[in-house]
Coordinates of C-alpha atoms and ligand atoms in Angstrom, one line a residue:
X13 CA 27.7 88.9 68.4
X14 CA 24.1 87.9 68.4
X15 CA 22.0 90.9 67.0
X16 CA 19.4 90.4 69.6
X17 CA 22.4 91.5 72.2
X18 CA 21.6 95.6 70.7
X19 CA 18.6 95.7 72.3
X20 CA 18.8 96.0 76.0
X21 CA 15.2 95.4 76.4
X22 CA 16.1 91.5 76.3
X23 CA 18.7 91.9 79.1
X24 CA 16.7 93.6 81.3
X25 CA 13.5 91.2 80.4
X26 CA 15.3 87.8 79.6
X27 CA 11.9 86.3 79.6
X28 CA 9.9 88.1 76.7
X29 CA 9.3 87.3 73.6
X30 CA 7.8 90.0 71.7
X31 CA 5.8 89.4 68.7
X32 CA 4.2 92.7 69.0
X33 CA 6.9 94.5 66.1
X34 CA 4.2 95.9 63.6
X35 CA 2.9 98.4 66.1
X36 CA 6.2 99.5 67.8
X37 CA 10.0 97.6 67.3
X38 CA 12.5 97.9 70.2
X39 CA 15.4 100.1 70.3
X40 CA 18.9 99.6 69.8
X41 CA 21.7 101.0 71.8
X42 CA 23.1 103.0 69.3
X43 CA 19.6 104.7 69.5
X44 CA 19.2 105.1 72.8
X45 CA 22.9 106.3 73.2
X46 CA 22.3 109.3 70.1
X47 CA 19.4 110.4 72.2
X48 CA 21.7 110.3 75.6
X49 CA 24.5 112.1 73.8
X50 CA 22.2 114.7 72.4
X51 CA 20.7 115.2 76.0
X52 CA 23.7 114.9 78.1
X53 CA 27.1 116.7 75.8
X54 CA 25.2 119.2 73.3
X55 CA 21.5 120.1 74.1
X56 CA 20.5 123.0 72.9
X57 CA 17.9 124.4 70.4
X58 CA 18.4 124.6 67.3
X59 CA 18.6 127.0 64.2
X60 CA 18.2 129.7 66.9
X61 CA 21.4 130.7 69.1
X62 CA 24.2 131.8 67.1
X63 CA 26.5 129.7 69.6
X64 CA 28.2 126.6 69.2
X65 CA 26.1 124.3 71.0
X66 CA 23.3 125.7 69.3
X67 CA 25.0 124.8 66.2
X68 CA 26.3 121.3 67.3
X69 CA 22.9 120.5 67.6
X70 CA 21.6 122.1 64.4
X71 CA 24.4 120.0 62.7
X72 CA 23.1 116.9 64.2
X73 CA 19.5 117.2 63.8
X74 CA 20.3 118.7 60.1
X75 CA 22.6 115.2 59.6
X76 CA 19.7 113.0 60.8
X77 CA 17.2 114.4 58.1
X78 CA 20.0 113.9 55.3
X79 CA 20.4 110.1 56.9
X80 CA 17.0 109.8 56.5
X81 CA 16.6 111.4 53.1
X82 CA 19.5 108.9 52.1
X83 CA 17.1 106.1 53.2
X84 CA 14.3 106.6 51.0
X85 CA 16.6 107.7 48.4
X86 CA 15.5 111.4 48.0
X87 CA 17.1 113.7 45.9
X88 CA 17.3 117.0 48.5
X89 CA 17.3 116.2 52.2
X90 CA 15.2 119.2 52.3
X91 CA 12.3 117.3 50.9
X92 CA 12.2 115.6 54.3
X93 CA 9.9 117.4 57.2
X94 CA 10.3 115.8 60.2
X95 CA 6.8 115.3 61.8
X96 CA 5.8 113.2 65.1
X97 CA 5.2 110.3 63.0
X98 CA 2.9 108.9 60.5
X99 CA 0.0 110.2 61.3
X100 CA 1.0 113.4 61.9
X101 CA 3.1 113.5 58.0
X102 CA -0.9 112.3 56.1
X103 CA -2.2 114.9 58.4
X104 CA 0.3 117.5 56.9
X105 CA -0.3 116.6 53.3
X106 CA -4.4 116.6 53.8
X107 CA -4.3 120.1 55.7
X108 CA -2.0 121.7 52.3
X109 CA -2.3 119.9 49.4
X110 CA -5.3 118.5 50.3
X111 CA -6.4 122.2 51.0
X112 CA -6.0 122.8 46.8
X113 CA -8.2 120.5 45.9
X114 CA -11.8 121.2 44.4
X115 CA -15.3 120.1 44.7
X116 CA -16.1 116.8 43.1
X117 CA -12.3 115.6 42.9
X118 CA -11.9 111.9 43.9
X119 CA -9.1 110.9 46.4
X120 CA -8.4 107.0 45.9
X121 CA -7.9 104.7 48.7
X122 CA -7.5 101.1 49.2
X123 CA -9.4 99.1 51.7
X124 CA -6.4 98.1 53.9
X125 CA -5.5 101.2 54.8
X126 CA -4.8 101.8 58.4
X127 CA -7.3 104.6 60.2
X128 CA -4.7 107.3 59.7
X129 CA -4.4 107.1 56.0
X130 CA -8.4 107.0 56.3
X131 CA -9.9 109.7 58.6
X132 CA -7.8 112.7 58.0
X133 CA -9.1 112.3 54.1
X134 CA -12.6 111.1 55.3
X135 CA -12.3 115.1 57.0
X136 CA -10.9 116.4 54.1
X137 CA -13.7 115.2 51.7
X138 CA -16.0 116.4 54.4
X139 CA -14.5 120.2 54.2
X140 CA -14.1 120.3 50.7
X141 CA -16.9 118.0 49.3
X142 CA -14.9 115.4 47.3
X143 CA -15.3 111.9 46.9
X144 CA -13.8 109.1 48.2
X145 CA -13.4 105.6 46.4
X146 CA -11.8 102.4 47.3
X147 CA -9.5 99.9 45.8
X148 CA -10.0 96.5 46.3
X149 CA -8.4 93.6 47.7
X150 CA -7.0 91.2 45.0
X151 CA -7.1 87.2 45.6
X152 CA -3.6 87.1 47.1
X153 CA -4.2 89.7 49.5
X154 CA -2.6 92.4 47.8
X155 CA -4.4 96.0 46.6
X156 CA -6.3 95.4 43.6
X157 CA -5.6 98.3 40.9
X158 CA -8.7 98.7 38.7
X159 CA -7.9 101.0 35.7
X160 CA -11.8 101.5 35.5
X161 CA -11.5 103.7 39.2
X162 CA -8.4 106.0 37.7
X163 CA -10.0 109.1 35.6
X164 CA -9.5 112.7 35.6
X165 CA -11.5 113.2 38.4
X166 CA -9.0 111.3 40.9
X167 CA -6.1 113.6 42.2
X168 CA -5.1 111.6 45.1
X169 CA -4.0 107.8 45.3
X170 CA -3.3 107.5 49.1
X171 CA -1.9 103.7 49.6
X172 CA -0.1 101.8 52.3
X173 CA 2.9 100.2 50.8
X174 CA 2.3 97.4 52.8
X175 CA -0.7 96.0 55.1
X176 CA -0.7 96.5 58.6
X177 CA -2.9 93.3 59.0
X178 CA -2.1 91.0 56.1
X179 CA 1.3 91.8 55.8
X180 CA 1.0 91.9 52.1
X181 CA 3.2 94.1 49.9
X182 CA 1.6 96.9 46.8
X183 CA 3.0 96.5 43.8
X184 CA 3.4 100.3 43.9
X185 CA 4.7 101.3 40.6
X186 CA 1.9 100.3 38.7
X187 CA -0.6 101.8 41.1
X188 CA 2.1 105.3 40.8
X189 CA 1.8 105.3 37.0
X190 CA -1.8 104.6 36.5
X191 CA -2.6 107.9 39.0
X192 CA 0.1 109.5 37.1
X193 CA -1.3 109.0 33.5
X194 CA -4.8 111.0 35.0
X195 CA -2.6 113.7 36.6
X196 CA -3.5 112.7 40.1
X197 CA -1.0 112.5 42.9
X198 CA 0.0 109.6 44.9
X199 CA 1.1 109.3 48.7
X200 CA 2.1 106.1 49.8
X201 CA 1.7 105.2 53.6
X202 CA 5.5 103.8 54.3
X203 CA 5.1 103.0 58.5
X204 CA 5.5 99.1 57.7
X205 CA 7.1 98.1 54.0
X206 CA 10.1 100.8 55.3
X207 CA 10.5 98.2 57.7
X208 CA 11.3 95.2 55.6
X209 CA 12.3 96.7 51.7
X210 CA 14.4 99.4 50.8
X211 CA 13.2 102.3 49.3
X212 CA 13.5 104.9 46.6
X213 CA 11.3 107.4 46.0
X214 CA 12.9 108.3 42.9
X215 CA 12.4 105.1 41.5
X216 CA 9.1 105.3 42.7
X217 CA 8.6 108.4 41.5
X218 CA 6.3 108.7 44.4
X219 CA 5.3 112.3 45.1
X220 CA 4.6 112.1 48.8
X221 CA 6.1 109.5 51.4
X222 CA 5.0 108.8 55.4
X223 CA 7.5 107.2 58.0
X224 CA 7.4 106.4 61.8
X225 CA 10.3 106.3 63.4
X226 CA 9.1 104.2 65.9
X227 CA 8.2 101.0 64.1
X228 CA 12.2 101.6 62.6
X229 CA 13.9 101.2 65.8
X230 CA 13.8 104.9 66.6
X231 CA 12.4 106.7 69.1
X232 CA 8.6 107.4 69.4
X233 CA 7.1 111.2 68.5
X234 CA 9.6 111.5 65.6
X235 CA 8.3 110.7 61.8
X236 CA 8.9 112.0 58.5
X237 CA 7.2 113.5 55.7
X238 CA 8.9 112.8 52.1
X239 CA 7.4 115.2 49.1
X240 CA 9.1 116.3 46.1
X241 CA 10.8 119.4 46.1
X242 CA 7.9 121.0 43.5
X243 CA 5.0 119.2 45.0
X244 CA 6.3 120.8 48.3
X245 CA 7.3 124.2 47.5
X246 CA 4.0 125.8 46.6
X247 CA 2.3 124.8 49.8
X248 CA 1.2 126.8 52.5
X249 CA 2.8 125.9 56.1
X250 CA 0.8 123.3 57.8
X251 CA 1.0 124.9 61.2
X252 CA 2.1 128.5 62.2
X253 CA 4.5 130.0 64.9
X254 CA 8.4 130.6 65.9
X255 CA 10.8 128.9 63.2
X256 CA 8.5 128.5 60.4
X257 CA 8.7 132.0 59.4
X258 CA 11.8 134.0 57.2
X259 CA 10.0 137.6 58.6
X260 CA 6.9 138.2 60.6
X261 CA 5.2 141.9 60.1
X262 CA 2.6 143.7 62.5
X263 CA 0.2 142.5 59.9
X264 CA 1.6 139.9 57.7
X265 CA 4.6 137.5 58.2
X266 CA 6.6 135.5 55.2
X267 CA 6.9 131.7 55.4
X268 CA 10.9 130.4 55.2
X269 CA 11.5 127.9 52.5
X270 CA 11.6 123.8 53.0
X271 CA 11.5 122.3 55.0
X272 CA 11.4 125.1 57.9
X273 CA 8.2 126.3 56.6
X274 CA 6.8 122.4 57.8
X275 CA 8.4 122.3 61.2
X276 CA 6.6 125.0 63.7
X277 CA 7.8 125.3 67.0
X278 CA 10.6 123.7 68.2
X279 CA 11.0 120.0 67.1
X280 CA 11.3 117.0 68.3
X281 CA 15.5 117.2 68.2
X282 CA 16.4 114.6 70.4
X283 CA 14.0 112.1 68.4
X284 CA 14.8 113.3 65.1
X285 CA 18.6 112.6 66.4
X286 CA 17.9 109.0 67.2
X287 CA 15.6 108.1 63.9
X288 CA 18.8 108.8 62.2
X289 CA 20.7 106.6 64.6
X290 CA 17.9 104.0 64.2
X291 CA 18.7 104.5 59.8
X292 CA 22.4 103.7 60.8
X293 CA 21.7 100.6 62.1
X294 CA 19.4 99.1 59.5
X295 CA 21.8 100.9 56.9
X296 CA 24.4 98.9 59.0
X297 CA 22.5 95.7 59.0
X298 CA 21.4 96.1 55.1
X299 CA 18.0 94.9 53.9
X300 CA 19.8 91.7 52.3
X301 CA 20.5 90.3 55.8
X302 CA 16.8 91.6 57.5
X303 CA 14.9 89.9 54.5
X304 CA 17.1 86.9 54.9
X305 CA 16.4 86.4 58.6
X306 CA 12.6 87.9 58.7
X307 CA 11.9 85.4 55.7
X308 CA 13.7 82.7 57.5
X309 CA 11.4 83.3 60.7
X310 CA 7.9 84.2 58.7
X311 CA 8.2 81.1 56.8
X312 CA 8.8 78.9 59.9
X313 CA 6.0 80.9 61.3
X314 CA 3.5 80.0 58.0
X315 CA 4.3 76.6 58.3
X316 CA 3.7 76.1 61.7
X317 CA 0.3 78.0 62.1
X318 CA -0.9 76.5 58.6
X319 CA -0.4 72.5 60.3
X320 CA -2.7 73.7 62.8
X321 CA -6.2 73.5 61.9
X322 CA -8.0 75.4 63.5
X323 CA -5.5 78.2 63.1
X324 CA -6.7 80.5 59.5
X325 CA -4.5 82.7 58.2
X326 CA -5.5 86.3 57.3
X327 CA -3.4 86.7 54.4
X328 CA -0.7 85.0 52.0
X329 CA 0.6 81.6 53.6
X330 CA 3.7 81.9 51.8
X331 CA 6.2 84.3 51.3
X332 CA 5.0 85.9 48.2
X333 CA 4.4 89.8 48.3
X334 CA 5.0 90.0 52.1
X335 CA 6.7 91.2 54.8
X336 CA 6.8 89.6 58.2
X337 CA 3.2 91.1 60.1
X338 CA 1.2 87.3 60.0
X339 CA -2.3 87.7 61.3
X340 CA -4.7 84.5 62.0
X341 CA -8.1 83.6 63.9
X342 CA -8.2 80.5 66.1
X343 CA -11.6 78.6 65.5
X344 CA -14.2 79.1 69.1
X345 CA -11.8 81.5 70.0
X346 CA -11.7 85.5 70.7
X347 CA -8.1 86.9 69.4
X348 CA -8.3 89.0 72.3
X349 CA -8.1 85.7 74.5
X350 CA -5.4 84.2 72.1
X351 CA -3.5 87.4 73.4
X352 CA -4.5 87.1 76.7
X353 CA -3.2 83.5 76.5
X354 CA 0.0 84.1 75.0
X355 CA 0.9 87.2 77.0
X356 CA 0.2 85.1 80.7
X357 CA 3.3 83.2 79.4
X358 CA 5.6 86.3 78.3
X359 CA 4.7 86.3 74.8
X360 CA 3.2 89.5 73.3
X361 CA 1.5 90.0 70.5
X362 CA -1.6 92.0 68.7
X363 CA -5.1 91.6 68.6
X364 CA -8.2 93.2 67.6
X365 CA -9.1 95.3 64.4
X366 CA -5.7 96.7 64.4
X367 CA -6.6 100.2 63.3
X368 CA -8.0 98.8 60.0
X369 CA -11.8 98.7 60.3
X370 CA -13.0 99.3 56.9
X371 CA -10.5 96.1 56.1
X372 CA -12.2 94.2 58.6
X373 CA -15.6 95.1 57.7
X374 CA -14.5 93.9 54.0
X375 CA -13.2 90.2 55.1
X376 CA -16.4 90.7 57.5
X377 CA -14.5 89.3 60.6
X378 CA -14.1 91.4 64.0
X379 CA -10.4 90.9 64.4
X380 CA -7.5 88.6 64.0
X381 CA -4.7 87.9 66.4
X382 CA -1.1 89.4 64.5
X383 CA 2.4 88.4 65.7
X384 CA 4.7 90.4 63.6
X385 CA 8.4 89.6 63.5
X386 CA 11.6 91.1 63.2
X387 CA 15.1 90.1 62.6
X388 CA 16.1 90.0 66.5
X389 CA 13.1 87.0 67.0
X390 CA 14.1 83.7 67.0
X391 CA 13.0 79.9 66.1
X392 CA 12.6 78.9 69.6
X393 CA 10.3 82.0 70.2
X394 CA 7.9 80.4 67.4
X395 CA 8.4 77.2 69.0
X396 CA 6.9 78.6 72.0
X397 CA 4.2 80.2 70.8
X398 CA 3.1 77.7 69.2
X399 CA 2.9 75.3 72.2
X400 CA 0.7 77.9 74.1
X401 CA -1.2 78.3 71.2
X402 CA -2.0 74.8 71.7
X403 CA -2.9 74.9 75.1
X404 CA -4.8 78.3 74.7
X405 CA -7.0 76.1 71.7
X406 CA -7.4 73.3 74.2
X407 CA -8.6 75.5 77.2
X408 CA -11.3 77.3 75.2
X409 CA -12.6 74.3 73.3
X410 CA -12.1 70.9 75.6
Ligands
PLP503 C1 0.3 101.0 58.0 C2 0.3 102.0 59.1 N1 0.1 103.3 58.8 C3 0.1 104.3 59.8 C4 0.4 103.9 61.1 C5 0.4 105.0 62.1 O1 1.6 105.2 62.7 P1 1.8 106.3 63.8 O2 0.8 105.9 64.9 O3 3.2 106.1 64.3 O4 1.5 107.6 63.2 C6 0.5 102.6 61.4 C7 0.7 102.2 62.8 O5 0.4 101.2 63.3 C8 0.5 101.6 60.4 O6 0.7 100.3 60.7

């Protein structure tokens, strides 16, 4: 059965091609049914009723985080906290362990990093009056690791694993072991490389972790934190209320332990349900055959835009260090009208700054059209876009 027959999106829109996969992937059945199920044979809330479909659904959403915590390879599936997604998760880290640190203490970002692994440190620095410095961009597109930036002073390497724009992949461990050797911290900014690579976070030895669910075939408003178990322990809760709590006093109450202490208020159940679904299937699917067809269709992809000259690339042209997120500027022509183009004849993709505007102000450009693929694209869909692209060059510049 052809994979692209999971997604029902394609039978009920025979005619799109989407391109569009870096900022949100479509859903497969199996998600959609988890959800349905939850909704329709054992809603309830959970962690609450002492009843059994109160504990039906505490089983399920309690299974999901362990399918998730499989996924990233933690040790304890309590050192997952489901959040609403990725932003949400850097939020959660800069509002408690951000909270510890002191004065003058350096957080370390790189200049790819998408606005959410930006402003919620930009605040943080701002509240607690650290400093913020910047790793570079090496010459194949990657993040540059300068020993001269780690020191004593840095507690905080926040990194994407992988660009949003160029679709390049860190070379995380060294970056992991140089903040390590100065006793700093790192979080690593997962929303696209969980996409395309396995990962551990043991192997990592990572000590915070950010997923979206949606951009991994799950549903939208679910994401998850990942922290070790020590790193996480000590913490105060992030936000306050019902379910968070082990007592609650007239004049004081008593956090519970992890990962309750994180998740306030009554999650997101049905979501949390279906990201563990959404693991399933890529844990089905296995990273050896979703490399194999995503390199198969980036490559063709690479090759085709880099015939076409007046097509740049924004990026690696081959497949070297990266995923399958190819950006590119058309010479004369606005990205937002090489969308525009593309999406008259069914075909969506990105343009703009893509959330990334200290990157953008770095490669001093205003914004680059991205097509970003996934496994469930084809050949022929390239084929097409790059026919439109030619008559989108043509219109703008004959
Ligand atoms: C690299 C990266 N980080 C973080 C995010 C934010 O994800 P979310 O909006 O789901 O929180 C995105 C979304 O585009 C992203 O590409």
């Amino acid at each position: 059965m052809n994979l692209r027959d999971d997604f029902p999106i394609f039978k009920h829109r025979p005619e799109l091609t989407y391109f569009d996969n870096a900022a949100t992937a479509q859903r497969p059945q199996s998600v959609l049914d988890a959800e349905q199920k939850f909704y329709t044979t054992y809603n309830s809330n959970i962690h609450r009723g002492p009843n059994f479909l109160a504990e039906e659904a505490t089983i399920q959403y309690e299974d999901a985080r362990r399918k998730v915590a499989d996924f990233v390879g933690a040790r304890q599936k309590h050192e997952i906290i489901f959040t609403k997604n990725a932003t949400e998760a850097i939020n959660l880290v800069a509002r408690t362990f951000g909270e510890t640190l002191q004065a003058q203490d350096v957080i370390l970002l790189s200049k790819m990093e998408h606005h959410s692994n930006i402003v919620p440190w930009l605040q943080l620095a701002e509240r607690k009056d650290l400093e913020i410095k910047w790793m570079g961009i090496s010459t194949d597109w990657r993040v540059r690791l300068d020993p001269a930036l780690f020191d004593k002073r840095v507690k905080l390497v926040a990194v994407t694993g992988m660009s949003n724009v160029l679709g390049t992949i860190t070379d995380l461990k060294p970056i992991i072991k140089a903040a390590h050797a100065v006793g700093a911290k790192v979080l690593v900014d997962a929303s696209q490389l969980a996409v395309h690579e396995p990962i551990s976070v043991r192997d990592l030895d990572v000590d915070f972790l950010v997923l979206t669910g949606h951009k991994l075939y799950g549903p939208t408003g679910i994401g998850a934190l990942y922290g070790k178990e020590e790193l996480l322990n000590p913490l105060p809760p992030f936000m306050d209320g019902g379910d968070m709590i082990s007592a609650v006093f007239m004049d004081r109450f008593i956090p519970a332990g992890l990962p309750q202490k994180f998740e306030a208020g009554t999650p997101n159940i049905a979501g949390a349900i279906g990201f563990g679904a959404a693991v399933d299937y890529m844990a089905k699917l296995g990273f050896k055959k979703i490399q194999k067809m995503e390199n198969e269709l980036t490559s063709t992809l690479l090759t085709k835009l880099t015939k076409l000259d007046y097509i740049k690339i924004v990026g690696p042209e081959t497949l070297d260090h990266r995923g399958s997120v190819v950006s590119f500027t058309m010479q004369g022509v606005h990205p937002h009208d090489v969308a525009d183009g593309l999406s008259s004849k069914g075909i969506c993709i990105r343009a703009g700054f893509h959330c990334a505007q200290p990157l953008m102000d770095h490669l001093k450009m205003s914004g680059t059209a991205r097509m970003s693929l996934s496994f469930y694209n084809t050949k022929e869909e390239i084929d097409k876009a790059m026919g439109v692209l030619e008559e989108i060059y043509s219109y703008f510049t004959k």
